[in-house]
Amino acid sequence: MESPLAYLRTPAAGRAALKKLGAKYPDPVQWIDQEQRLNDRTSSEEYSSIQPTSVPPEFWPERQPVFWLPEFEAPKDQFRLYRNPARPLPWYLEGSRPGFYSYLVHPLTVQYFLGRDIGGARWKKSRFLATPMASHRTLLVWAPRSDQPPFAVKTSLNRWIAGQNRNVRLKEVKRSVGVSSLLAGPRVDLERQGVLLLDDPVGLMPKGANAGLVTRDIPSRLGAGEEIVPVFSLLASPHGRPRIVDLIAASRLDPVAWVDKFFFAPLVYQAYFLGMTEGLLGEMHEQNTLMELRDGVPTRRFWHRDLGGFVFDRELRRLADKGLEELPAGVRQRQLGRGGAVFHPVLRDYLWGSMGYAIGEALRKHLEIPADSLAELYDVRVRKLQGLILSAHGMRTTKSCEKDLDRYRKRKRPGFTWPWKSLREALRDW
């Protein structure tokens, strides 16, 4: 079998392929360019443990590699398919013959699949080019000989990064598609509240392997003046000061007030909306959260990705009077997680402990802000919003947000009404 490096285009050919794609679809190419270049991962001593030492440097996102994507097809009975019932099977997973699926493989995982017993499997001539996003295994993919828009796939990567094998396991496939299915109905409500999703609607896994793939939606075109920027790209400073500093300077707001207005207020609000109305919460850290800007100004709407990282709070979903009937065949409640009282620990660990900390470190290098100001800001925002929500439902609050939410969880009668129709309305009242 060929070396994985044989799938790589030369750097010049890769740049030319991305330039050609960008001429027709500039928005995703601009977004991916920021993901790849504006990333401090490999230069940060503090986070050196996540450097992908088992991945050849030629495949690192920072190198902006472009490679052909290996692919095989096999009879449908050789696969497990999980699909959000509201979504069709993506065209690129259809086999060349009826009754077959086509499966996309990262070049570094070809050898793994060659060692699996997949009946009737046949390797195909590569149709697609790909380049990695911030994650080595999540790829922007396009067919250079087709007019189809680019798409994204989270592929299995049979390599160890940060102490974990990065194959997409069965439990991750089921949770991704399960969360996608639960959020399919309220999508319009989510967008009204500023929550935009990079959806993971379909998962495919060959039988006899615990290495699947998950399809991921990406917008191929944005509105006039709009752009998507991963939060870590706003904070990166490989060529000087990070972009977040320029955004603050252009706003003429105090730095802490800017972080409150454009980060903590909308994201704390979105977290509570997801938790209290759906019993779900994503990992709001700087890789999974992407800011929307319009004409260089944050809109306070955020894209959220990696539905496989969402956690499930059973009692909050029960009190919202919602069941799990929307889960697709083959996905059960237990695959969503244990369903315990996870809201506050997850919100604190990711929104404050990861993103808030990273924002504070980036700003302190370039701007003067009080040492504990962002931590205090986070606490104030959480306490005030939860107090408004619970008081609207007849509950008195104390100094302990976690204990107050636990008391709410113990209510016997379901029934919950969100107090605000939109993010804009809430931010006026809050």
CSV table of C-alpha atoms in Angstrom, one decimal:
chain,number,residue,atom,x,y,z
A,1,MET,CA,0.0,0.0,0.0
A,2,GLU,CA,1.2,3.5,-0.8
A,3,SER,CA,2.6,5.7,2.0
A,4,PRO,CA,0.1,8.3,3.4
A,5,LEU,CA,2.4,11.0,2.0
A,6,ALA,CA,1.6,9.8,-1.5
A,7,TYR,CA,-1.9,11.4,-1.1
A,8,LEU,CA,-0.4,14.8,-0.5
A,9,ARG,CA,-0.4,17.5,-3.1
A,10,THR,CA,2.8,19.6,-3.3
A,11,PRO,CA,2.6,22.8,-1.3
A,12,ALA,CA,2.3,24.8,-4.5
A,13,ALA,CA,-0.4,22.5,-5.9
A,14,GLY,CA,-2.3,22.6,-2.6
A,15,ARG,CA,-2.2,26.4,-2.6
A,16,ALA,CA,-3.5,26.5,-6.2
A,17,ALA,CA,-6.3,24.1,-5.3
A,18,LEU,CA,-7.4,26.2,-2.4
A,19,LYS,CA,-7.2,29.4,-4.4
A,20,LYS,CA,-9.4,27.9,-7.1
A,21,LEU,CA,-11.9,26.7,-4.5
A,22,GLY,CA,-11.8,30.1,-2.9
A,23,ALA,CA,-12.7,31.9,-6.1
A,24,LYS,CA,-16.0,30.2,-6.1
A,25,TYR,CA,-16.6,29.6,-2.4
A,26,PRO,CA,-14.6,32.4,-0.6
A,27,ASP,CA,-16.3,32.2,2.8
A,28,PRO,CA,-15.4,28.7,3.9
A,29,VAL,CA,-11.9,29.0,2.5
A,30,GLN,CA,-11.3,32.3,4.4
A,31,TRP,CA,-12.6,30.6,7.6
A,32,ILE,CA,-10.4,27.5,7.2
A,33,ASP,CA,-7.4,29.7,6.5
A,34,GLN,CA,-7.8,31.4,9.9
A,35,GLU,CA,-8.3,28.0,11.6
A,36,GLN,CA,-5.1,26.7,10.1
A,37,ARG,CA,-2.8,29.7,10.4
A,38,LEU,CA,-4.1,31.6,13.5
A,39,ASN,CA,-3.4,28.8,16.0
A,40,ASP,CA,-0.9,29.1,18.8
A,41,ARG,CA,-1.0,25.3,19.6
A,42,THR,CA,2.5,24.4,18.4
A,43,SER,CA,4.3,27.4,19.9
A,44,SER,CA,2.8,27.3,23.3
A,45,GLU,CA,4.9,25.6,26.0
A,46,GLU,CA,1.9,25.4,28.3
A,47,TYR,CA,0.0,23.3,25.9
A,48,SER,CA,2.9,21.3,24.4
A,49,SER,CA,1.2,18.1,25.5
A,50,ILE,CA,-1.4,18.4,22.7
A,51,GLN,CA,1.1,18.7,20.0
A,52,PRO,CA,0.4,15.8,17.5
A,53,THR,CA,3.8,14.1,17.7
A,54,SER,CA,2.3,10.9,16.3
A,55,VAL,CA,1.0,12.8,13.2
A,56,PRO,CA,3.6,13.5,10.4
A,57,PRO,CA,4.1,17.3,10.3
A,58,GLU,CA,3.1,17.2,6.6
A,59,PHE,CA,-0.5,16.7,7.8
A,60,TRP,CA,-0.6,19.4,10.5
A,61,PRO,CA,-3.2,22.1,9.9
A,62,GLU,CA,-0.6,24.8,10.4
A,63,ARG,CA,1.2,23.5,7.2
A,64,GLN,CA,-2.1,24.0,5.3
A,65,PRO,CA,-1.8,20.6,3.5
A,66,VAL,CA,-4.1,19.6,0.7
A,67,PHE,CA,-4.4,15.9,0.0
A,68,TRP,CA,-6.5,13.4,-2.0
A,69,LEU,CA,-9.0,11.5,0.2
A,70,PRO,CA,-8.9,7.7,0.0
A,71,GLU,CA,-12.3,6.1,-0.3
A,72,PHE,CA,-13.8,2.6,-0.4
A,73,GLU,CA,-17.3,1.4,-1.0
A,74,ALA,CA,-19.0,-1.8,0.3
A,75,PRO,CA,-22.6,-3.2,0.6
A,76,LYS,CA,-24.8,-1.4,3.0
A,77,ASP,CA,-25.1,-4.4,5.3
A,78,GLN,CA,-21.4,-4.0,6.0
A,79,PHE,CA,-22.1,-0.6,7.8
A,80,ARG,CA,-23.9,0.9,10.7
A,81,LEU,CA,-25.8,4.0,9.6
A,82,TYR,CA,-27.1,6.6,12.1
A,83,ARG,CA,-29.1,9.5,10.6
A,84,ASN,CA,-31.0,12.5,11.9
A,85,PRO,CA,-34.5,11.6,10.5
A,86,ALA,CA,-35.0,15.2,9.3
A,87,ARG,CA,-31.9,14.9,7.1
A,88,PRO,CA,-31.2,13.0,3.9
A,89,LEU,CA,-28.1,10.8,3.3
A,90,PRO,CA,-25.4,13.1,1.9
A,91,TRP,CA,-24.7,12.6,-1.8
A,92,TYR,CA,-21.0,11.8,-1.2
A,93,LEU,CA,-21.9,8.7,0.9
A,94,GLU,CA,-23.9,7.1,-1.8
A,95,GLY,CA,-22.0,4.2,-3.5
A,96,SER,CA,-21.5,4.0,-7.2
A,97,ARG,CA,-24.1,1.1,-7.3
A,98,PRO,CA,-27.5,0.7,-5.6
A,99,GLY,CA,-27.2,-1.0,-2.2
A,100,PHE,CA,-23.6,0.4,-1.5
A,101,TYR,CA,-22.3,3.1,0.7
A,102,SER,CA,-19.1,5.0,0.0
A,103,TYR,CA,-16.8,5.7,2.9
A,104,LEU,CA,-14.1,8.5,3.2
A,105,VAL,CA,-10.8,7.6,4.9
A,106,HIS,CA,-8.1,9.9,6.2
A,107,PRO,CA,-4.8,8.9,4.5
A,108,LEU,CA,-3.2,8.1,7.9
A,109,THR,CA,-6.0,5.6,8.6
A,110,VAL,CA,-5.9,3.6,5.3
A,111,GLN,CA,-3.7,0.8,6.9
A,112,TYR,CA,-6.2,0.4,9.7
A,113,PHE,CA,-9.1,-0.3,7.4
A,114,LEU,CA,-7.0,-2.6,5.2
A,115,GLY,CA,-6.6,-4.8,8.3
A,116,ARG,CA,-10.4,-5.0,8.9
A,117,ASP,CA,-12.6,-7.7,7.4
A,118,ILE,CA,-15.2,-5.6,5.5
A,119,GLY,CA,-17.1,-7.9,3.1
A,120,GLY,CA,-17.3,-6.8,-0.5
A,121,ALA,CA,-15.2,-3.6,0.1
A,122,ARG,CA,-13.6,-2.1,-3.0
A,123,TRP,CA,-11.2,0.9,-3.0
A,124,LYS,CA,-12.1,3.6,-5.4
A,125,LYS,CA,-10.2,6.2,-7.3
A,126,SER,CA,-10.1,9.4,-5.2
A,127,ARG,CA,-12.8,11.9,-6.0
A,128,PHE,CA,-12.1,14.5,-3.3
A,129,LEU,CA,-9.5,16.9,-2.1
A,130,ALA,CA,-9.3,17.7,1.6
A,131,THR,CA,-7.5,20.0,4.0
A,132,PRO,CA,-7.7,19.8,7.8
A,133,MET,CA,-9.5,22.3,10.0
A,134,ALA,CA,-8.1,23.1,13.5
A,135,SER,CA,-8.7,19.4,14.4
A,136,HIS,CA,-6.5,17.1,12.4
A,137,ARG,CA,-9.3,14.7,11.8
A,138,THR,CA,-12.0,17.2,10.8
A,139,LEU,CA,-11.6,18.0,7.1
A,140,LEU,CA,-12.9,20.6,4.6
A,141,VAL,CA,-13.6,18.4,1.5
A,142,TRP,CA,-14.5,19.3,-2.1
A,143,ALA,CA,-14.7,17.6,-5.4
A,144,PRO,CA,-12.4,19.5,-7.8
A,145,ARG,CA,-14.1,18.1,-10.9
A,146,SER,CA,-17.6,18.9,-9.6
A,147,ASP,CA,-19.7,22.0,-9.0
A,148,GLN,CA,-20.9,20.7,-5.7
A,149,PRO,CA,-20.1,23.1,-2.7
A,150,PRO,CA,-17.5,22.0,-0.2
A,151,PHE,CA,-18.5,20.0,2.9
A,152,ALA,CA,-17.0,18.9,6.1
A,153,VAL,CA,-16.4,15.4,7.5
A,154,LYS,CA,-15.0,14.3,10.9
A,155,THR,CA,-12.9,11.3,9.9
A,156,SER,CA,-11.2,8.7,12.0
A,157,LEU,CA,-7.6,9.3,12.6
A,158,ASN,CA,-5.8,6.2,13.8
A,159,ARG,CA,-3.1,8.2,15.7
A,160,TRP,CA,-2.6,9.2,19.4
A,161,ILE,CA,-3.0,12.9,20.2
A,162,ALA,CA,-3.2,14.2,23.8
A,163,GLY,CA,-3.3,10.7,25.2
A,164,GLN,CA,-6.2,9.5,23.1
A,165,ASN,CA,-6.6,7.5,19.9
A,166,ARG,CA,-8.5,9.8,17.5
A,167,ASN,CA,-10.6,7.3,15.8
A,168,VAL,CA,-14.3,8.4,15.8
A,169,ARG,CA,-15.7,5.8,18.2
A,170,LEU,CA,-19.2,4.4,18.1
A,171,LYS,CA,-20.3,6.3,21.2
A,172,GLU,CA,-19.2,9.5,19.6
A,173,VAL,CA,-21.1,8.8,16.4
A,174,LYS,CA,-24.3,8.0,18.3
A,175,ARG,CA,-24.1,11.0,20.5
A,176,SER,CA,-23.4,13.4,17.6
A,177,VAL,CA,-26.3,12.2,15.6
A,178,GLY,CA,-28.5,11.9,18.7
A,179,VAL,CA,-28.0,15.5,19.7
A,180,SER,CA,-28.5,16.6,16.0
A,181,SER,CA,-31.8,14.8,16.1
A,182,LEU,CA,-33.0,16.4,19.3
A,183,LEU,CA,-32.1,19.9,18.1
A,184,ALA,CA,-33.6,19.5,14.6
A,185,GLY,CA,-37.1,20.7,15.7
A,186,PRO,CA,-36.2,23.8,17.7
A,187,ARG,CA,-33.6,25.0,15.1
A,188,VAL,CA,-35.6,28.2,14.3
A,189,ASP,CA,-35.9,29.0,18.1
A,190,LEU,CA,-32.1,28.4,18.5
A,191,GLU,CA,-31.2,30.9,15.8
A,192,ARG,CA,-33.6,33.5,17.3
A,193,GLN,CA,-31.6,33.2,20.5
A,194,GLY,CA,-28.3,33.5,18.7
A,195,VAL,CA,-27.4,29.8,18.6
A,196,LEU,CA,-26.1,28.6,15.3
A,197,LEU,CA,-25.1,25.0,14.8
A,198,LEU,CA,-22.5,23.3,12.7
A,199,ASP,CA,-24.7,20.2,12.6
A,200,ASP,CA,-23.5,16.6,12.7
A,201,PRO,CA,-26.5,14.8,11.1
A,202,VAL,CA,-25.2,11.5,9.8
A,203,GLY,CA,-22.7,8.9,11.1
A,204,LEU,CA,-21.4,5.9,9.2
A,205,MET,CA,-19.3,3.1,10.7
A,206,PRO,CA,-18.1,-0.1,9.0
A,207,LYS,CA,-19.0,-3.2,10.9
A,208,GLY,CA,-16.0,-4.9,12.4
A,209,ALA,CA,-14.3,-1.6,13.1
A,210,ASN,CA,-14.7,1.0,15.8
A,211,ALA,CA,-13.7,3.9,13.6
A,212,GLY,CA,-16.5,5.8,11.9
A,213,LEU,CA,-17.1,9.2,10.4
A,214,VAL,CA,-19.6,12.0,11.1
A,215,THR,CA,-20.8,14.4,8.5
A,216,ARG,CA,-20.8,18.1,9.5
A,217,ASP,CA,-22.7,21.0,8.0
A,218,ILE,CA,-20.8,24.1,7.0
A,219,PRO,CA,-22.2,27.2,5.4
A,220,SER,CA,-20.8,27.4,1.8
A,221,ARG,CA,-21.9,31.1,1.5
A,222,LEU,CA,-22.4,33.8,4.1
A,223,GLY,CA,-24.3,37.0,4.0
A,224,ALA,CA,-22.8,40.3,2.8
A,225,GLY,CA,-20.0,41.3,5.2
A,226,GLU,CA,-20.3,38.2,7.4
A,227,GLU,CA,-17.5,36.0,8.5
A,228,ILE,CA,-17.0,33.1,10.9
A,229,VAL,CA,-14.0,33.2,13.2
A,230,PRO,CA,-13.0,30.5,15.7
A,231,VAL,CA,-12.4,32.1,19.1
A,232,PHE,CA,-8.9,30.7,19.3
A,233,SER,CA,-8.1,32.5,16.0
A,234,LEU,CA,-9.2,35.8,17.6
A,235,LEU,CA,-6.7,35.1,20.5
A,236,ALA,CA,-3.7,33.8,18.5
A,237,SER,CA,-0.7,36.1,18.1
A,238,PRO,CA,1.9,34.5,15.9
A,239,HIS,CA,2.4,37.7,14.0
A,240,GLY,CA,1.9,40.4,16.7
A,241,ARG,CA,-1.1,41.3,18.7
A,242,PRO,CA,-4.3,39.1,18.4
A,243,ARG,CA,-7.3,40.3,16.5
A,244,ILE,CA,-9.4,40.6,19.7
A,245,VAL,CA,-7.3,43.5,20.7
A,246,ASP,CA,-8.0,45.3,17.4
A,247,LEU,CA,-11.7,44.6,17.8
A,248,ILE,CA,-11.7,46.1,21.2
A,249,ALA,CA,-9.8,49.2,20.1
A,250,ALA,CA,-12.2,49.8,17.2
A,251,SER,CA,-15.2,49.6,19.6
A,252,ARG,CA,-13.8,52.3,22.0
A,253,LEU,CA,-15.2,50.2,24.8
A,254,ASP,CA,-13.4,49.3,28.0
A,255,PRO,CA,-11.8,45.9,27.5
A,256,VAL,CA,-13.8,44.2,30.3
A,257,ALA,CA,-17.0,45.8,29.1
A,258,TRP,CA,-16.3,44.6,25.5
A,259,VAL,CA,-15.7,41.0,26.8
A,260,ASP,CA,-19.0,41.2,28.7
A,261,LYS,CA,-21.0,42.6,25.8
A,262,PHE,CA,-19.7,40.3,23.1
A,263,PHE,CA,-18.6,37.1,24.9
A,264,PHE,CA,-20.0,36.4,28.4
A,265,ALA,CA,-23.4,38.0,28.1
A,266,PRO,CA,-24.5,36.2,24.9
A,267,LEU,CA,-22.7,32.9,25.6
A,268,VAL,CA,-24.0,32.6,29.2
A,269,TYR,CA,-27.4,33.3,27.8
A,270,GLN,CA,-27.1,30.7,25.1
A,271,ALA,CA,-25.9,28.1,27.5
A,272,TYR,CA,-28.9,28.7,29.8
A,273,PHE,CA,-31.3,28.6,26.8
A,274,LEU,CA,-29.9,25.2,25.6
A,275,GLY,CA,-29.8,23.8,29.2
A,276,MET,CA,-33.2,25.0,30.4
A,277,THR,CA,-35.2,24.3,27.2
A,278,GLU,CA,-33.4,21.3,25.8
A,279,GLY,CA,-31.4,19.7,28.7
A,280,LEU,CA,-28.3,20.0,26.5
A,281,LEU,CA,-25.1,21.9,26.8
A,282,GLY,CA,-22.0,22.0,24.5
A,283,GLU,CA,-18.4,22.4,25.4
A,284,MET,CA,-18.1,26.2,25.1
A,285,HIS,CA,-14.3,26.4,24.7
A,286,GLU,CA,-12.3,28.4,22.2
A,287,GLN,CA,-12.1,25.7,19.5
A,288,ASN,CA,-15.8,24.6,19.6
A,289,THR,CA,-17.2,28.2,19.7
A,290,LEU,CA,-17.0,30.4,16.6
A,291,MET,CA,-17.9,34.1,16.6
A,292,GLU,CA,-20.0,35.6,13.8
A,293,LEU,CA,-19.0,39.1,12.7
A,294,ARG,CA,-20.7,41.4,10.3
A,295,ASP,CA,-18.6,44.2,8.7
A,296,GLY,CA,-16.0,43.6,11.4
A,297,VAL,CA,-18.4,43.9,14.4
A,298,PRO,CA,-19.5,40.9,16.5
A,299,THR,CA,-23.2,40.1,16.1
A,300,ARG,CA,-23.3,38.3,19.4
A,301,ARG,CA,-24.4,35.2,17.6
A,302,PHE,CA,-22.1,32.2,17.8
A,303,TRP,CA,-21.7,29.0,15.9
A,304,HIS,CA,-21.3,25.9,18.1
A,305,ARG,CA,-19.7,22.7,16.8
A,306,ASP,CA,-18.9,19.2,17.9
A,307,LEU,CA,-22.3,17.8,18.9
A,308,GLY,CA,-20.5,14.7,20.1
A,309,GLY,CA,-19.1,16.8,23.0
A,310,PHE,CA,-22.6,18.0,24.1
A,311,VAL,CA,-23.7,16.8,27.6
A,312,PHE,CA,-27.2,15.7,28.6
A,313,ASP,CA,-29.0,16.9,31.8
A,314,ARG,CA,-31.9,14.5,32.2
A,315,GLU,CA,-33.9,16.5,34.8
A,316,LEU,CA,-33.7,19.8,33.0
A,317,ARG,CA,-35.0,18.2,29.8
A,318,ARG,CA,-37.9,16.5,31.8
A,319,LEU,CA,-38.8,19.9,33.3
A,320,ALA,CA,-38.9,21.4,29.9
A,321,ASP,CA,-41.5,18.8,29.2
A,322,LYS,CA,-39.5,17.2,26.4
A,323,GLY,CA,-38.8,13.5,25.8
A,324,LEU,CA,-36.4,11.6,23.6
A,325,GLU,CA,-38.8,10.4,20.9
A,326,GLU,CA,-36.7,12.2,18.3
A,327,LEU,CA,-33.7,10.0,18.8
A,328,PRO,CA,-33.0,8.0,15.6
A,329,ALA,CA,-33.0,4.2,15.4
A,330,GLY,CA,-30.1,2.6,17.3
A,331,VAL,CA,-29.5,5.6,19.6
A,332,ARG,CA,-30.6,5.3,23.2
A,333,GLN,CA,-30.6,7.7,26.1
A,334,ARG,CA,-27.6,6.2,27.7
A,335,GLN,CA,-25.5,7.2,24.6
A,336,LEU,CA,-26.2,10.8,25.4
A,337,GLY,CA,-24.3,10.5,28.7
A,338,ARG,CA,-25.2,9.8,32.2
A,339,GLY,CA,-27.7,12.6,32.3
A,340,GLY,CA,-26.7,13.9,35.7
A,341,ALA,CA,-26.6,17.4,37.1
A,342,VAL,CA,-23.8,18.6,34.8
A,343,PHE,CA,-24.9,22.1,33.8
A,344,HIS,CA,-22.8,24.2,36.1
A,345,PRO,CA,-19.6,22.1,36.1
A,346,VAL,CA,-19.5,22.0,32.3
A,347,LEU,CA,-20.3,25.7,31.9
A,348,ARG,CA,-17.7,26.7,34.4
A,349,ASP,CA,-15.0,24.4,33.1
A,350,TYR,CA,-15.3,25.4,29.5
A,351,LEU,CA,-16.8,28.9,29.2
A,352,TRP,CA,-14.8,30.3,32.1
A,353,GLY,CA,-12.1,27.7,32.8
A,354,SER,CA,-11.0,27.4,29.2
A,355,MET,CA,-12.3,30.3,27.1
A,356,GLY,CA,-12.5,33.0,29.8
A,357,TYR,CA,-9.0,32.1,30.9
A,358,ALA,CA,-7.6,32.2,27.4
A,359,ILE,CA,-9.2,35.6,26.7
A,360,GLY,CA,-7.8,37.0,29.9
A,361,GLU,CA,-4.3,35.8,29.1
A,362,ALA,CA,-4.5,37.2,25.5
A,363,LEU,CA,-5.7,40.6,26.8
A,364,ARG,CA,-3.2,40.9,29.7
A,365,LYS,CA,-0.3,40.8,27.2
A,366,HIS,CA,-1.6,43.9,25.4
A,367,LEU,CA,-4.1,45.7,27.6
A,368,GLU,CA,-4.3,46.5,31.3
A,369,ILE,CA,-7.2,44.7,32.9
A,370,PRO,CA,-7.7,43.9,36.6
A,371,ALA,CA,-6.5,40.4,37.5
A,372,ASP,CA,-9.8,38.9,38.7
A,373,SER,CA,-12.2,41.1,36.6
A,374,LEU,CA,-13.2,38.4,34.1
A,375,ALA,CA,-13.8,35.7,36.7
A,376,GLU,CA,-16.0,38.2,38.6
A,377,LEU,CA,-17.8,39.2,35.4
A,378,TYR,CA,-18.6,35.5,34.7
A,379,ASP,CA,-20.0,35.0,38.2
A,380,VAL,CA,-22.1,38.1,38.0
A,381,ARG,CA,-23.6,37.2,34.6
A,382,VAL,CA,-24.4,33.6,35.7
A,383,ARG,CA,-25.9,34.6,39.0
A,384,LYS,CA,-28.1,37.4,37.6
A,385,LEU,CA,-29.4,35.4,34.6
A,386,GLN,CA,-30.2,32.3,36.7
A,387,GLY,CA,-31.9,34.5,39.2
A,388,LEU,CA,-34.2,36.1,36.6
A,389,ILE,CA,-35.0,32.7,35.1
A,390,LEU,CA,-35.9,31.0,38.4
A,391,SER,CA,-37.8,34.0,39.8
A,392,ALA,CA,-39.9,34.0,36.6
A,393,HIS,CA,-41.0,30.5,37.7
A,394,GLY,CA,-41.7,31.4,41.3
A,395,MET,CA,-38.5,30.3,42.9
A,396,ARG,CA,-36.5,32.3,45.4
A,397,THR,CA,-32.7,32.2,44.9
A,398,THR,CA,-29.8,32.1,47.3
A,399,LYS,CA,-26.1,32.8,47.0
A,400,SER,CA,-25.4,29.3,45.6
A,401,CYS,CA,-26.4,29.0,42.0
A,402,GLU,CA,-25.7,25.2,41.9
A,403,LYS,CA,-27.9,24.5,45.0
A,404,ASP,CA,-30.7,26.7,43.5
A,405,LEU,CA,-30.6,24.8,40.2
A,406,ASP,CA,-30.6,21.5,42.1
A,407,ARG,CA,-33.7,22.6,43.9
A,408,TYR,CA,-35.3,23.4,40.6
A,409,ARG,CA,-34.3,19.9,39.2
A,410,LYS,CA,-36.3,18.3,42.1
A,411,ARG,CA,-39.6,19.8,41.0
A,412,LYS,CA,-42.1,17.1,40.2
A,413,ARG,CA,-44.2,18.9,37.6
A,414,PRO,CA,-42.7,19.5,34.2
A,415,GLY,CA,-43.4,22.8,32.4
A,416,PHE,CA,-41.1,25.6,31.5
A,417,THR,CA,-41.5,28.8,29.5
A,418,TRP,CA,-38.4,30.7,28.4
A,419,PRO,CA,-38.9,34.3,29.5
A,420,TRP,CA,-37.5,36.0,26.3
A,421,LYS,CA,-38.4,35.6,22.6
A,422,SER,CA,-35.0,36.5,21.3
A,423,LEU,CA,-31.4,37.2,22.3
A,424,ARG,CA,-31.9,40.9,21.5
A,425,GLU,CA,-34.9,41.1,23.8
A,426,ALA,CA,-33.1,39.4,26.6
A,427,LEU,CA,-30.0,41.6,26.5
A,428,ARG,CA,-32.3,44.7,26.8
A,429,ASP,CA,-33.8,43.3,30.0
A,430,TRP,CA,-30.8,41.6,31.5
